[in-house]
PDB file of C-alpha atoms in Angstrom:
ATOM      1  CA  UNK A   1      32.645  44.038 -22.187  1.00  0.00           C
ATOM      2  CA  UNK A   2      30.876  41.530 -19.469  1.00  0.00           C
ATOM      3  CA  UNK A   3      30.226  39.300 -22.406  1.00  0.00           C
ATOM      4  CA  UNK A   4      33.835  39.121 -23.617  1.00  0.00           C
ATOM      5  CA  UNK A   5      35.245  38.906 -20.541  1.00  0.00           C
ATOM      6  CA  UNK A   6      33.416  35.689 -19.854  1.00  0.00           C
ATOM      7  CA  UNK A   7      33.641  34.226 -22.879  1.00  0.00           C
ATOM      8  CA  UNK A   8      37.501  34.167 -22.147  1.00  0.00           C
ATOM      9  CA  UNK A   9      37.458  32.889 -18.460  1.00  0.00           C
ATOM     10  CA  UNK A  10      34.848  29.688 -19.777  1.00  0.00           C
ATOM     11  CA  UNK A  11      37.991  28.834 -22.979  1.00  0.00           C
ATOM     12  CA  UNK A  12      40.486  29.399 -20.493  1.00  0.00           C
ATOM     13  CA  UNK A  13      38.551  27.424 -18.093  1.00  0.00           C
ATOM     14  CA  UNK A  14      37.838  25.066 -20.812  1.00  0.00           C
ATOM     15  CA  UNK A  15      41.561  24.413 -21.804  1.00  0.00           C
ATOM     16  CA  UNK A  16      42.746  24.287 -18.448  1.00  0.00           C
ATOM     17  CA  UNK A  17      40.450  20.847 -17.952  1.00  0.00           C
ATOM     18  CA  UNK A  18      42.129  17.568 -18.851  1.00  0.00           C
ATOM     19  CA  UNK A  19      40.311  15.028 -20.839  1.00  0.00           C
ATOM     20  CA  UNK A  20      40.329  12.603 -18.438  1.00  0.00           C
ATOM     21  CA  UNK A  21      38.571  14.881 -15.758  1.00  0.00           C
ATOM     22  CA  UNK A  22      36.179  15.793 -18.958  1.00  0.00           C
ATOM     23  CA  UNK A  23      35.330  12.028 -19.597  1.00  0.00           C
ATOM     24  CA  UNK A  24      34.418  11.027 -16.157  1.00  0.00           C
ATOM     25  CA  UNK A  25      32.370  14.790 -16.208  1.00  0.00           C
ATOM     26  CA  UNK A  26      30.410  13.241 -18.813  1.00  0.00           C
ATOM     27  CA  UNK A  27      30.163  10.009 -17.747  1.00  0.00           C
ATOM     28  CA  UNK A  28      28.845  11.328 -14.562  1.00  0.00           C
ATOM     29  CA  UNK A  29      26.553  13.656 -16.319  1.00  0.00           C
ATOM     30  CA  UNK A  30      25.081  10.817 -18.469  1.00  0.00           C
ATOM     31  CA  UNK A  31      24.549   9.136 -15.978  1.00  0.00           C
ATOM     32  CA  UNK A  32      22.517  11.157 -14.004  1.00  0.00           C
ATOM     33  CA  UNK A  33      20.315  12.044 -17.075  1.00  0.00           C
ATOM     34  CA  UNK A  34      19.403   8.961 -17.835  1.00  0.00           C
ATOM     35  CA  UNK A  35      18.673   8.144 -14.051  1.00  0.00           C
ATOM     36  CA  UNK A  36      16.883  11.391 -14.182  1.00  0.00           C
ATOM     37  CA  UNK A  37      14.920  10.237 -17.799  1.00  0.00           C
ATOM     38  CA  UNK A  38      13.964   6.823 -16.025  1.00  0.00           C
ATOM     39  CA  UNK A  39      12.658   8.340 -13.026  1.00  0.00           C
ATOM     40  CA  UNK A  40      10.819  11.296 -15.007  1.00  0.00           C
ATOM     41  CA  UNK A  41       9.518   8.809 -17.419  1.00  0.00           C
ATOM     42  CA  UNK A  42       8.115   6.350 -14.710  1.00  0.00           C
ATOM     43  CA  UNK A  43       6.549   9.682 -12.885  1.00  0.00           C
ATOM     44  CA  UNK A  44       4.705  11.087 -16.665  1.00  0.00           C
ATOM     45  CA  UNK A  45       3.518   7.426 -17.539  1.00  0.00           C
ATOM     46  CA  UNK A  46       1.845   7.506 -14.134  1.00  0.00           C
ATOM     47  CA  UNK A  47       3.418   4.885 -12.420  1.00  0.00           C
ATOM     48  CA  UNK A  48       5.034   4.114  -9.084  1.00  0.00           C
ATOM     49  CA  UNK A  49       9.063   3.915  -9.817  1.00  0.00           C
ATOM     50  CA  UNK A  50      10.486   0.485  -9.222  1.00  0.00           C
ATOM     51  CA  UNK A  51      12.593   1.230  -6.845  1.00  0.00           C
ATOM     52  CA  UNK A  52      10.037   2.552  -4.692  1.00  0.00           C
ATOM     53  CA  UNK A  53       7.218   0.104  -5.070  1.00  0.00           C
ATOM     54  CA  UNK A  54       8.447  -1.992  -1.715  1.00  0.00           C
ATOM     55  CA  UNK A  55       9.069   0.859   0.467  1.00  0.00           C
ATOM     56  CA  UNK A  56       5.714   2.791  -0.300  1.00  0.00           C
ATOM     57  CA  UNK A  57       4.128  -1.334   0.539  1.00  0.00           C
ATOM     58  CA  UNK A  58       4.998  -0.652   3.696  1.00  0.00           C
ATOM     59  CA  UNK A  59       4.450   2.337   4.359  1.00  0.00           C
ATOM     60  CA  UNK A  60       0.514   2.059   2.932  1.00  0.00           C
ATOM     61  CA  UNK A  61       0.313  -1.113   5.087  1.00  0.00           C
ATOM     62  CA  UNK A  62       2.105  -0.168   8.423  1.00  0.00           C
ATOM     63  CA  UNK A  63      -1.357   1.611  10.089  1.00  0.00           C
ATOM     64  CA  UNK A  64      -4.474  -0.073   9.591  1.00  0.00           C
ATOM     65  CA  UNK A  65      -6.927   1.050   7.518  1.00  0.00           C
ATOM     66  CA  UNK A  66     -10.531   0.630   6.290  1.00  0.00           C
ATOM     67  CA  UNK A  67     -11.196  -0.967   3.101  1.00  0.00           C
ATOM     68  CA  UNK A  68     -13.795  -0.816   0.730  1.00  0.00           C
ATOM     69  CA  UNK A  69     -15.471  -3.688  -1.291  1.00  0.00           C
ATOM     70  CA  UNK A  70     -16.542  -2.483  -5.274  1.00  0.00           C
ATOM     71  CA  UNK A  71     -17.725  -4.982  -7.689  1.00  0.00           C
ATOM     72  CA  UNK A  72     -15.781  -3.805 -10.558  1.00  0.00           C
ATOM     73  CA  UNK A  73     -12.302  -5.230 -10.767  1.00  0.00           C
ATOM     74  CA  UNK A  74      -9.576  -2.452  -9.716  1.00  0.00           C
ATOM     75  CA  UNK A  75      -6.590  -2.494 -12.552  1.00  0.00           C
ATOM     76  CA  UNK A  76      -4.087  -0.467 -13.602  1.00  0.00           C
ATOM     77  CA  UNK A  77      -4.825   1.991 -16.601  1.00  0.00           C
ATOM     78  CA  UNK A  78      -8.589   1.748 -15.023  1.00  0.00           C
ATOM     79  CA  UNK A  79     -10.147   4.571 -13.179  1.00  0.00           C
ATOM     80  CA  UNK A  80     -11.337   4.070  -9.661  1.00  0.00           C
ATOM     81  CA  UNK A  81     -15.062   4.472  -9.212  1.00  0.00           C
ATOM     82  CA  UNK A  82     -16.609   7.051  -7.611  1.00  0.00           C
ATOM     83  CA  UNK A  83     -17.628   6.172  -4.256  1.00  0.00           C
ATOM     84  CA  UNK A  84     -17.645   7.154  -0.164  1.00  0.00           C
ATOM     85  CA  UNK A  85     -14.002   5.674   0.430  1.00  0.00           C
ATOM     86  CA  UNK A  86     -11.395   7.292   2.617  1.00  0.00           C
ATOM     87  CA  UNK A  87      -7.989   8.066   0.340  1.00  0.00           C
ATOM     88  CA  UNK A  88      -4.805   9.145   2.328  1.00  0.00           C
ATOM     89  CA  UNK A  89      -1.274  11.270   0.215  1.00  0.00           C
ATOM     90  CA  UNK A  90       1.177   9.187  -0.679  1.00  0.00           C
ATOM     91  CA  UNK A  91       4.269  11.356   0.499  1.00  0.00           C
ATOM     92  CA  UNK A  92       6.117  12.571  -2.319  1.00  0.00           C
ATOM     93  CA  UNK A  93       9.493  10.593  -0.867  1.00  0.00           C
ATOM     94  CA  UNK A  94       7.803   7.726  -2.929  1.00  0.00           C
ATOM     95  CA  UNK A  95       8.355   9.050  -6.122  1.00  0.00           C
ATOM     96  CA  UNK A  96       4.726   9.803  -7.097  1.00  0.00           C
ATOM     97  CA  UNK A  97       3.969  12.982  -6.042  1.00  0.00           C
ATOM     98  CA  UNK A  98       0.517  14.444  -5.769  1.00  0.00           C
ATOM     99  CA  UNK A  99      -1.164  10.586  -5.875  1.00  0.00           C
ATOM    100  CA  UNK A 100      -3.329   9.272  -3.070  1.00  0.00           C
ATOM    101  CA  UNK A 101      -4.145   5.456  -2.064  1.00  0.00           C
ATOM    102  CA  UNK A 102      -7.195   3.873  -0.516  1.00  0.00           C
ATOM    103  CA  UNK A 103      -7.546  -0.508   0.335  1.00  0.00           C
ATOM    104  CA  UNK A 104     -10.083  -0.931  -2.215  1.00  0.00           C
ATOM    105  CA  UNK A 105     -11.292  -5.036  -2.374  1.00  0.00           C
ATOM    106  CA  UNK A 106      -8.663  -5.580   0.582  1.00  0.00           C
ATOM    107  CA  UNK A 107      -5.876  -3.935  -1.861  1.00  0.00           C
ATOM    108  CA  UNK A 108      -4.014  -1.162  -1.772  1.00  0.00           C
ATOM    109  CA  UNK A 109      -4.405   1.126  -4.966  1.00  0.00           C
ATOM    110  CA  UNK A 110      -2.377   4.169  -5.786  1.00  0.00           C
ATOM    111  CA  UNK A 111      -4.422   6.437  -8.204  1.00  0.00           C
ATOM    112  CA  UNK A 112      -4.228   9.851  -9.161  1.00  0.00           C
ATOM    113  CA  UNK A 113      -7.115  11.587  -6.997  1.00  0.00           C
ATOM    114  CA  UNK A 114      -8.571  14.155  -9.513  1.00  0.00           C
ATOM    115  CA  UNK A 115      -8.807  11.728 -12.977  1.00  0.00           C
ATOM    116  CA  UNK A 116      -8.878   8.621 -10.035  1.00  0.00           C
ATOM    117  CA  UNK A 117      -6.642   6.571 -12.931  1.00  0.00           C
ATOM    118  CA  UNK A 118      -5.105   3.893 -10.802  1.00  0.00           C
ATOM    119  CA  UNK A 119      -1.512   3.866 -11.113  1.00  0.00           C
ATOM    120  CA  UNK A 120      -0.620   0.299  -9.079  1.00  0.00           C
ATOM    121  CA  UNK A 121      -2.137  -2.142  -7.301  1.00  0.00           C
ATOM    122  CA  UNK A 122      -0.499  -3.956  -4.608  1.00  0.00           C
ATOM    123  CA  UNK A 123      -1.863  -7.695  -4.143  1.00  0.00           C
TER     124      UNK A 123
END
């Protein structure tokens, strides 16, 4: 009885909605998905979202820091070698959540900390 009884309030509901309010639902709607697919996509390829990449610059380089001098070249896609360097959280405001940085060759590098993949480097 539940069941029917919602069924008809959601096609009353449903009738009672003018197209126009239904187009700029949508239009809302796809909007947000594909803001949503963007972001989510930028997060699962590992990366630091565009929109974020100035904002977490500063806020790696506002407080000093020590840095740490490797021979190997630090790149995106590479992983960070293992070594005695100090890593801080990058707060998850920045749109990479769970991902630390540490100034590696006077550079800051966001990498995840368990597979140490570096996601960015800042020059």
């Amino acid at each position: 009885m539940l069941g029917r009884i919602l069924a008809v309030t959601l096609a009353v509901g449903g009738a009672m909605t003018s197209g126009a309010a239904m187009a700029q639902s949508d239009a809302a709607v796809a909007a947000g998905v594909v803001t949503g697919i963007a972001v989510g996509a930028a997060i699962a390829a590992g990366a630091v979202p565009v929109e974020q990449r100035e904002p977490l610059r500063g806020y790696v380089y506002r407080e000093p820091r020590p840095y740490y001098r490797y021979d190997d070249e630090v790149a995106v896609g590479s992983e960070l070698p293992p070594g005695a360097y100090e890593s801080y959280p990058v707060p998850e405001q920045y749109g990479v959540p769970g991902h630390h940085y540490a100034i590696i060759n006077n550079r800051a590098v966001i990498y995840h900390p368990t597979t140490r993949r570096i996601i960015h480097v800042y020059d």
